[in-house]
C-alpha positions as YAML, in Angstrom:
chain: A
units: angstrom
residues:
- id: 1
  name: UNK
  ca: [-0.17, -0.02, 0.04]
- id: 2
  name: UNK
  ca: [1.29, 3.59, -1.33]
- id: 3
  name: UNK
  ca: [1.87, 6.71, 1.17]
- id: 4
  name: UNK
  ca: [-1.12, 8.06, -0.77]
- id: 5
  name: UNK
  ca: [-3.24, 5.56, -0.46]
- id: 6
  name: UNK
  ca: [-2.46, 5.19, 3.37]
- id: 7
  name: UNK
  ca: [-3.39, 9.02, 3.53]
- id: 8
  name: UNK
  ca: [-6.66, 8.79, 1.73]
- id: 9
  name: UNK
  ca: [-7.51, 5.94, 4.53]
- id: 10
  name: UNK
  ca: [-6.29, 7.80, 7.52]
- id: 11
  name: UNK
  ca: [-8.35, 11.13, 6.34]
- id: 12
  name: UNK
  ca: [-11.08, 9.32, 5.28]
- id: 13
  name: UNK
  ca: [-11.31, 7.71, 8.55]
- id: 14
  name: UNK
  ca: [-10.89, 10.77, 10.54]
- id: 15
  name: UNK
  ca: [-13.86, 12.27, 8.69]
- id: 16
  name: UNK
  ca: [-16.12, 9.46, 9.54]
- id: 17
  name: UNK
  ca: [-15.15, 9.82, 13.60]
- id: 18
  name: UNK
  ca: [-16.31, 13.30, 13.98]
- id: 19
  name: UNK
  ca: [-19.70, 12.47, 12.18]
- id: 20
  name: UNK
  ca: [-19.69, 9.23, 14.96]
- id: 21
  name: UNK
  ca: [-19.22, 11.84, 17.34]
- id: 22
  name: UNK
  ca: [-23.21, 12.19, 18.08]
- id: 23
  name: UNK
  ca: [-23.29, 9.05, 19.90]
- id: 24
  name: UNK
  ca: [-20.15, 9.35, 21.96]
- id: 25
  name: UNK
  ca: [-21.25, 8.66, 25.45]
- id: 26
  name: UNK
  ca: [-19.19, 8.07, 28.39]
- id: 27
  name: UNK
  ca: [-18.56, 4.46, 29.56]
- id: 28
  name: UNK
  ca: [-20.84, 5.66, 32.85]
- id: 29
  name: UNK
  ca: [-23.55, 6.97, 30.96]
- id: 30
  name: UNK
  ca: [-23.65, 4.44, 28.46]
- id: 31
  name: UNK
  ca: [-23.83, 1.43, 31.08]
- id: 32
  name: UNK
  ca: [-26.17, 3.59, 33.04]
- id: 33
  name: UNK
  ca: [-28.80, 3.49, 29.88]
- id: 34
  name: UNK
  ca: [-28.20, -0.02, 29.32]
- id: 35
  name: UNK
  ca: [-28.47, -1.83, 32.76]
- id: 36
  name: UNK
  ca: [-30.11, 1.43, 35.09]
- id: 37
  name: UNK
  ca: [-27.61, 1.37, 37.60]
- id: 38
  name: UNK
  ca: [-24.01, 2.65, 38.22]
- id: 39
  name: UNK
  ca: [-20.77, 0.96, 36.69]
- id: 40
  name: UNK
  ca: [-19.00, -1.26, 38.78]
- id: 41
  name: UNK
  ca: [-15.69, -0.71, 37.62]
- id: 42
  name: UNK
  ca: [-14.25, 1.66, 35.02]
- id: 43
  name: UNK
  ca: [-14.62, 1.20, 31.49]
- id: 44
  name: UNK
  ca: [-10.82, 1.58, 30.76]
- id: 45
  name: UNK
  ca: [-11.83, 2.56, 26.75]
- id: 46
  name: UNK
  ca: [-14.83, 0.43, 26.25]
- id: 47
  name: UNK
  ca: [-17.23, 3.29, 25.64]
- id: 48
  name: UNK
  ca: [-18.45, 2.16, 22.55]
- id: 49
  name: UNK
  ca: [-18.96, -1.30, 23.04]
- id: 50
  name: UNK
  ca: [-21.55, -0.64, 25.38]
- id: 51
  name: UNK
  ca: [-22.97, 2.54, 23.46]
- id: 52
  name: UNK
  ca: [-23.69, 0.27, 20.80]
- id: 53
  name: UNK
  ca: [-27.00, 1.02, 18.84]
- id: 54
  name: UNK
  ca: [-28.83, -0.19, 15.60]
- id: 55
  name: UNK
  ca: [-29.08, 2.48, 13.61]
- id: 56
  name: UNK
  ca: [-31.82, 2.82, 10.56]
- id: 57
  name: UNK
  ca: [-30.94, 6.19, 9.09]
- id: 58
  name: UNK
  ca: [-28.08, 6.77, 7.10]
- id: 59
  name: UNK
  ca: [-26.70, 9.19, 4.79]
- id: 60
  name: UNK
  ca: [-26.37, 7.58, 0.99]
- id: 61
  name: UNK
  ca: [-22.92, 7.44, 0.58]
- id: 62
  name: UNK
  ca: [-21.26, 4.26, -1.00]
- id: 63
  name: UNK
  ca: [-18.32, 3.14, 1.72]
- id: 64
  name: UNK
  ca: [-14.99, 3.75, 0.16]
- id: 65
  name: UNK
  ca: [-13.07, 0.81, -0.86]
- id: 66
  name: UNK
  ca: [-10.04, 1.33, 1.37]
- id: 67
  name: UNK
  ca: [-12.67, 1.77, 4.32]
- id: 68
  name: UNK
  ca: [-14.74, -1.65, 2.68]
- id: 69
  name: UNK
  ca: [-11.55, -3.68, 2.82]
- id: 70
  name: UNK
  ca: [-10.06, -2.50, 6.08]
- id: 71
  name: UNK
  ca: [-14.04, -3.60, 7.69]
- id: 72
  name: UNK
  ca: [-13.68, -6.98, 5.33]
- id: 73
  name: UNK
  ca: [-10.32, -7.65, 7.10]
- id: 74
  name: UNK
  ca: [-11.75, -7.04, 10.70]
- id: 75
  name: UNK
  ca: [-14.76, -9.88, 9.78]
- id: 76
  name: UNK
  ca: [-12.02, -12.20, 8.13]
- id: 77
  name: UNK
  ca: [-9.76, -11.61, 11.66]
- id: 78
  name: UNK
  ca: [-12.68, -13.26, 13.67]
- id: 79
  name: UNK
  ca: [-12.65, -16.71, 15.64]
- id: 80
  name: UNK
  ca: [-13.65, -19.87, 12.94]
- id: 81
  name: UNK
  ca: [-14.28, -23.21, 14.10]
- id: 82
  name: UNK
  ca: [-12.00, -25.73, 13.36]
- id: 83
  name: UNK
  ca: [-10.80, -23.15, 10.38]
- id: 84
  name: UNK
  ca: [-13.49, -23.73, 8.22]
- id: 85
  name: UNK
  ca: [-14.66, -20.18, 7.53]
- id: 86
  name: UNK
  ca: [-17.84, -22.02, 6.44]
- id: 87
  name: UNK
  ca: [-19.62, -18.36, 5.28]
- id: 88
  name: UNK
  ca: [-19.68, -15.78, 2.87]
- id: 89
  name: UNK
  ca: [-20.98, -12.15, 2.41]
- id: 90
  name: UNK
  ca: [-22.18, -10.57, -0.45]
- id: 91
  name: UNK
  ca: [-22.23, -6.72, -0.92]
- id: 92
  name: UNK
  ca: [-25.54, -5.45, -2.66]
- id: 93
  name: UNK
  ca: [-24.51, -2.64, -4.62]
- id: 94
  name: UNK
  ca: [-26.47, -2.60, -7.62]
- id: 95
  name: UNK
  ca: [-29.27, -0.01, -6.69]
- id: 96
  name: UNK
  ca: [-31.70, -2.43, -8.23]
- id: 97
  name: UNK
  ca: [-30.66, -5.18, -6.78]
- id: 98
  name: UNK
  ca: [-30.34, -3.74, -3.58]
- id: 99
  name: UNK
  ca: [-34.28, -2.25, -4.00]
- id: 100
  name: UNK
  ca: [-35.22, -5.72, -4.11]
- id: 101
  name: UNK
  ca: [-33.64, -6.84, -1.52]
- id: 102
  name: UNK
  ca: [-34.70, -4.52, 0.63]
- id: 103
  name: UNK
  ca: [-38.89, -5.55, -0.42]
- id: 104
  name: UNK
  ca: [-37.57, -8.77, 0.30]
- id: 105
  name: UNK
  ca: [-36.54, -8.22, 3.75]
- id: 106
  name: UNK
  ca: [-39.52, -6.59, 5.08]
- id: 107
  name: UNK
  ca: [-39.34, -3.20, 2.90]
- id: 108
  name: UNK
  ca: [-36.87, -1.33, 5.04]
- id: 109
  name: UNK
  ca: [-35.53, 1.91, 4.31]
- id: 110
  name: UNK
  ca: [-32.11, 1.14, 5.52]
- id: 111
  name: UNK
  ca: [-31.24, -1.05, 3.63]
- id: 112
  name: UNK
  ca: [-31.65, 1.65, 1.28]
- id: 113
  name: UNK
  ca: [-29.80, 4.55, 2.36]
- id: 114
  name: UNK
  ca: [-26.81, 2.39, 3.86]
- id: 115
  name: UNK
  ca: [-23.29, 3.00, 2.13]
- id: 116
  name: UNK
  ca: [-23.08, -0.80, 2.35]
- id: 117
  name: UNK
  ca: [-25.51, -3.81, 2.52]
- id: 118
  name: UNK
  ca: [-23.56, -7.40, 3.29]
- id: 119
  name: UNK
  ca: [-26.01, -10.39, 3.18]
- id: 120
  name: UNK
  ca: [-24.05, -13.04, 5.18]
- id: 121
  name: UNK
  ca: [-24.65, -16.29, 4.58]
- id: 122
  name: UNK
  ca: [-23.98, -20.31, 5.48]
- id: 123
  name: UNK
  ca: [-21.45, -21.05, 2.66]
- id: 124
  name: UNK
  ca: [-21.19, -25.04, 2.18]
- id: 125
  name: UNK
  ca: [-20.81, -24.65, -0.98]
- id: 126
  name: UNK
  ca: [-17.14, -23.72, -0.93]
- id: 127
  name: UNK
  ca: [-16.30, -27.00, 1.58]
- id: 128
  name: UNK
  ca: [-18.13, -29.17, -0.91]
- id: 129
  name: UNK
  ca: [-15.83, -27.97, -3.75]
- id: 130
  name: UNK
  ca: [-12.46, -28.86, -1.31]
- id: 131
  name: UNK
  ca: [-14.15, -32.23, -0.39]
- id: 132
  name: UNK
  ca: [-14.44, -32.96, -4.07]
- id: 133
  name: UNK
  ca: [-10.82, -32.11, -5.17]
- id: 134
  name: UNK
  ca: [-9.70, -34.96, -2.35]
- id: 135
  name: UNK
  ca: [-12.59, -37.42, -3.51]
- id: 136
  name: UNK
  ca: [-14.09, -37.02, 0.30]
- id: 137
  name: UNK
  ca: [-17.97, -37.48, 0.34]
- id: 138
  name: UNK
  ca: [-18.71, -34.45, 2.92]
- id: 139
  name: UNK
  ca: [-21.29, -36.46, 4.92]
- id: 140
  name: UNK
  ca: [-21.03, -34.20, 7.64]
- id: 141
  name: UNK
  ca: [-22.26, -31.55, 5.54]
- id: 142
  name: UNK
  ca: [-25.59, -32.64, 6.08]
- id: 143
  name: UNK
  ca: [-26.13, -32.46, 9.62]
- id: 144
  name: UNK
  ca: [-26.93, -29.77, 11.93]
- id: 145
  name: UNK
  ca: [-24.16, -29.29, 13.94]
- id: 146
  name: UNK
  ca: [-22.15, -27.93, 10.43]
- id: 147
  name: UNK
  ca: [-25.20, -25.90, 9.87]
- id: 148
  name: UNK
  ca: [-24.65, -24.52, 13.36]
- id: 149
  name: UNK
  ca: [-21.28, -24.10, 12.93]
- id: 150
  name: UNK
  ca: [-21.08, -21.81, 10.06]
- id: 151
  name: UNK
  ca: [-24.34, -20.06, 11.18]
- id: 152
  name: UNK
  ca: [-22.33, -19.22, 14.54]
- id: 153
  name: UNK
  ca: [-19.13, -18.50, 12.47]
- id: 154
  name: UNK
  ca: [-21.00, -16.05, 10.03]
- id: 155
  name: UNK
  ca: [-22.08, -13.93, 13.54]
- id: 156
  name: UNK
  ca: [-18.74, -13.80, 15.19]
- id: 157
  name: UNK
  ca: [-17.37, -12.21, 12.03]
- id: 158
  name: UNK
  ca: [-20.29, -10.05, 11.47]
- id: 159
  name: UNK
  ca: [-19.83, -8.15, 14.88]
- id: 160
  name: UNK
  ca: [-16.12, -8.09, 14.42]
- id: 161
  name: UNK
  ca: [-17.42, -6.18, 11.72]
- id: 162
  name: UNK
  ca: [-19.64, -4.41, 13.69]
- id: 163
  name: UNK
  ca: [-17.08, -3.04, 16.22]
- id: 164
  name: UNK
  ca: [-14.78, -2.06, 13.77]
- id: 165
  name: UNK
  ca: [-17.42, 0.28, 12.02]
- id: 166
  name: UNK
  ca: [-18.52, 1.43, 15.01]
- id: 167
  name: UNK
  ca: [-15.28, 1.90, 16.03]
- id: 168
  name: UNK
  ca: [-14.63, 4.31, 13.18]
- id: 169
  name: UNK
  ca: [-17.95, 5.86, 14.06]
- id: 170
  name: UNK
  ca: [-19.85, 4.30, 11.50]
- id: 171
  name: UNK
  ca: [-22.96, 2.93, 12.55]
- id: 172
  name: UNK
  ca: [-24.60, -0.72, 11.74]
- id: 173
  name: UNK
  ca: [-28.01, -2.38, 11.86]
- id: 174
  name: UNK
  ca: [-28.97, -6.12, 11.61]
- id: 175
  name: UNK
  ca: [-31.53, -7.08, 9.16]
- id: 176
  name: UNK
  ca: [-33.18, -10.66, 10.56]
- id: 177
  name: UNK
  ca: [-35.66, -10.15, 8.01]
- id: 178
  name: UNK
  ca: [-33.37, -11.88, 5.50]
- id: 179
  name: UNK
  ca: [-34.80, -14.90, 6.75]
- id: 180
  name: UNK
  ca: [-38.16, -13.80, 5.77]
- id: 181
  name: UNK
  ca: [-38.38, -14.99, 2.26]
- id: 182
  name: UNK
  ca: [-35.59, -16.86, 2.11]
- id: 183
  name: UNK
  ca: [-36.25, -18.81, -1.48]
- id: 184
  name: UNK
  ca: [-36.26, -14.72, -2.87]
- id: 185
  name: UNK
  ca: [-33.13, -14.09, -1.55]
- id: 186
  name: UNK
  ca: [-31.58, -17.14, -3.08]
- id: 187
  name: UNK
  ca: [-33.14, -16.12, -6.43]
- id: 188
  name: UNK
  ca: [-31.59, -12.20, -6.27]
- id: 189
  name: UNK
  ca: [-28.17, -13.33, -5.08]
- id: 190
  name: UNK
  ca: [-28.03, -16.62, -7.30]
- id: 191
  name: UNK
  ca: [-27.35, -18.45, -4.80]
- id: 192
  name: UNK
  ca: [-26.21, -22.49, -5.52]
- id: 193
  name: UNK
  ca: [-26.49, -25.00, -3.49]
- id: 194
  name: UNK
  ca: [-25.07, -25.49, -0.31]
- id: 195
  name: UNK
  ca: [-25.74, -21.57, 0.40]
- id: 196
  name: UNK
  ca: [-27.82, -19.94, 2.26]
- id: 197
  name: UNK
  ca: [-29.12, -16.70, 3.74]
- id: 198
  name: UNK
  ca: [-28.48, -15.86, 7.36]
- id: 199
  name: UNK
  ca: [-29.31, -12.24, 7.91]
- id: 200
  name: UNK
  ca: [-28.06, -9.00, 6.62]
- id: 201
  name: UNK
  ca: [-26.02, -5.97, 8.00]
- id: 202
  name: UNK
  ca: [-26.09, -2.16, 7.23]
- id: 203
  name: UNK
  ca: [-23.10, 0.08, 7.73]
- id: 204
  name: UNK
  ca: [-22.58, 3.44, 7.18]
- id: 205
  name: UNK
  ca: [-22.90, 7.49, 8.08]
- id: 206
  name: UNK
  ca: [-25.69, 8.05, 10.21]
- id: 207
  name: UNK
  ca: [-27.23, 11.17, 9.12]
- id: 208
  name: UNK
  ca: [-27.74, 14.26, 11.92]
- id: 209
  name: UNK
  ca: [-31.03, 13.35, 12.59]
- id: 210
  name: UNK
  ca: [-30.75, 9.64, 12.98]
- id: 211
  name: UNK
  ca: [-32.79, 8.51, 15.97]
- id: 212
  name: UNK
  ca: [-30.82, 6.02, 17.71]
- id: 213
  name: UNK
  ca: [-30.91, 5.24, 21.41]
- id: 214
  name: UNK
  ca: [-28.80, 2.98, 23.69]
- id: 215
  name: UNK
  ca: [-31.76, 0.06, 24.69]
- id: 216
  name: UNK
  ca: [-32.00, -1.71, 28.00]
- id: 217
  name: UNK
  ca: [-30.91, -4.87, 28.65]
- id: 218
  name: UNK
  ca: [-31.48, -7.46, 31.36]
- id: 219
  name: UNK
  ca: [-29.61, -7.38, 34.19]
- id: 220
  name: UNK
  ca: [-26.40, -9.27, 34.44]
- id: 221
  name: UNK
  ca: [-27.26, -11.62, 36.60]
- id: 222
  name: UNK
  ca: [-30.40, -12.70, 34.59]
- id: 223
  name: UNK
  ca: [-28.13, -13.86, 31.78]
- id: 224
  name: UNK
  ca: [-25.21, -14.78, 33.41]
- id: 225
  name: UNK
  ca: [-25.48, -17.30, 35.60]
- id: 226
  name: UNK
  ca: [-23.46, -18.98, 38.47]
- id: 227
  name: UNK
  ca: [-22.65, -23.06, 38.64]
- id: 228
  name: UNK
  ca: [-26.34, -23.97, 37.56]
- id: 229
  name: UNK
  ca: [-29.29, -22.75, 35.51]
- id: 230
  name: UNK
  ca: [-31.18, -20.17, 37.44]
- id: 231
  name: UNK
  ca: [-34.76, -21.27, 36.58]
- id: 232
  name: UNK
  ca: [-36.66, -17.66, 38.02]
- id: 233
  name: UNK
  ca: [-35.39, -14.57, 36.50]
- id: 234
  name: UNK
  ca: [-35.80, -11.58, 37.83]
- id: 235
  name: UNK
  ca: [-37.59, -9.40, 35.42]
- id: 236
  name: UNK
  ca: [-40.07, -7.14, 37.19]
- id: 237
  name: UNK
  ca: [-36.74, -4.36, 37.50]
- id: 238
  name: UNK
  ca: [-36.18, -4.71, 33.49]
- id: 239
  name: UNK
  ca: [-38.95, -4.46, 32.74]
- id: 240
  name: UNK
  ca: [-39.81, -1.02, 34.61]
- id: 241
  name: UNK
  ca: [-36.38, 0.40, 32.78]
- id: 242
  name: UNK
  ca: [-38.21, -1.15, 29.43]
- id: 243
  name: UNK
  ca: [-41.72, 0.92, 29.97]
- id: 244
  name: UNK
  ca: [-39.27, 4.11, 30.54]
- id: 245
  name: UNK
  ca: [-37.91, 3.41, 27.54]
- id: 246
  name: UNK
  ca: [-40.82, 2.75, 25.55]
- id: 247
  name: UNK
  ca: [-42.75, 6.03, 26.78]
- id: 248
  name: UNK
  ca: [-38.94, 7.78, 25.69]
- id: 249
  name: UNK
  ca: [-39.80, 6.54, 21.96]
- id: 250
  name: UNK
  ca: [-43.79, 6.76, 21.79]
- id: 251
  name: UNK
  ca: [-44.49, 3.68, 22.15]
- id: 252
  name: UNK
  ca: [-47.28, 2.09, 24.16]
- id: 253
  name: UNK
  ca: [-45.39, 1.61, 27.78]
- id: 254
  name: UNK
  ca: [-48.35, -0.29, 29.13]
- id: 255
  name: UNK
  ca: [-47.31, -3.12, 27.24]
- id: 256
  name: UNK
  ca: [-44.98, -5.18, 29.16]
- id: 257
  name: UNK
  ca: [-41.74, -6.75, 27.73]
- id: 258
  name: UNK
  ca: [-42.47, -9.97, 28.57]
- id: 259
  name: UNK
  ca: [-46.01, -9.26, 26.44]
- id: 260
  name: UNK
  ca: [-44.43, -8.69, 23.61]
- id: 261
  name: UNK
  ca: [-41.67, -11.49, 23.85]
- id: 262
  name: UNK
  ca: [-44.57, -13.91, 24.23]
- id: 263
  name: UNK
  ca: [-46.30, -12.43, 20.95]
- id: 264
  name: UNK
  ca: [-42.88, -12.51, 18.95]
- id: 265
  name: UNK
  ca: [-42.01, -16.51, 20.15]
- id: 266
  name: UNK
  ca: [-45.44, -17.33, 18.59]
- id: 267
  name: UNK
  ca: [-45.64, -18.92, 15.39]
- id: 268
  name: UNK
  ca: [-47.23, -15.86, 13.54]
- id: 269
  name: UNK
  ca: [-44.65, -13.69, 15.02]
- id: 270
  name: UNK
  ca: [-42.11, -15.53, 13.00]
- id: 271
  name: UNK
  ca: [-42.91, -13.39, 10.05]
- id: 272
  name: UNK
  ca: [-42.78, -16.45, 7.88]
- id: 273
  name: UNK
  ca: [-39.13, -17.86, 9.21]
- id: 274
  name: UNK
  ca: [-41.09, -21.00, 10.37]
- id: 275
  name: UNK
  ca: [-40.15, -22.38, 7.14]
- id: 276
  name: UNK
  ca: [-36.76, -22.26, 7.34]
- id: 277
  name: UNK
  ca: [-35.97, -25.79, 7.70]
- id: 278
  name: UNK
  ca: [-37.67, -26.56, 4.16]
- id: 279
  name: UNK
  ca: [-36.05, -23.28, 3.03]
- id: 280
  name: UNK
  ca: [-32.46, -24.69, 3.73]
- id: 281
  name: UNK
  ca: [-33.22, -28.29, 2.83]
- id: 282
  name: UNK
  ca: [-34.04, -26.89, -0.74]
- id: 283
  name: UNK
  ca: [-30.89, -24.81, -0.51]
- id: 284
  name: UNK
  ca: [-28.83, -28.33, -0.13]
- id: 285
  name: UNK
  ca: [-28.09, -27.92, 3.40]
- id: 286
  name: UNK
  ca: [-29.72, -30.61, 5.87]
- id: 287
  name: UNK
  ca: [-30.65, -33.75, 5.88]
- id: 288
  name: UNK
  ca: [-34.15, -34.99, 5.57]
- id: 289
  name: UNK
  ca: [-34.63, -36.42, 9.34]
- id: 290
  name: UNK
  ca: [-34.15, -32.63, 10.34]
...
């Protein structure tokens, strides 16, 4: 890489960092918004990790190729089980294709405006090709284990990219609705057998008017347990914090978090994703018994 290219990257990063200043909560402030308590220790530079939020309003400006390459490198530096790297990602740059993907993914505006939109995939096609080159029948790829391994690896890689992007002042938003119409996504992206669209990821420069707040999380004691599973989590405190958050967002604070969660875990709340097993099998993933 020449001096001019390094200078271009440095200058671009500086610009993006200044844009990202609107989400510049201190570690202590981010902790209070996230958990409703005072921090138990100093953050030591971890401010941006706690200040994560989903951004849905982006300046419609493509990310520079140099910046994309750095973000991709961060993602590919994530841990991967057995060094298989059983995932891939497709950057959807063509405007017409981006529009079609937005419609297939619940008609979400952030997909249209983000500087970069990625579709993360389970990718067993590459693993099957490796096996074929060496005359091996890849029977393990028909198992649920290999689907889980590849899905976990894709999520780890995407989150590493998110952390890198947010460190540079960019905003991000995951798109689970990539799984709403898996057959349509496969058609649009020309996915071969052995691949499957897992989730999307928007990355870009937040607009000055972007309304993105730190959303409360469960208390650590609810999700981090000691020695054995705690069967009766203490939720009222968290639900009170969520009610305050709902009210601040103009939502009905009388509908508790647990009630919203109960609706979301019904089949009706899955937005078509209850067909995921069949869609995976149609793409050549999972043996018939699954």
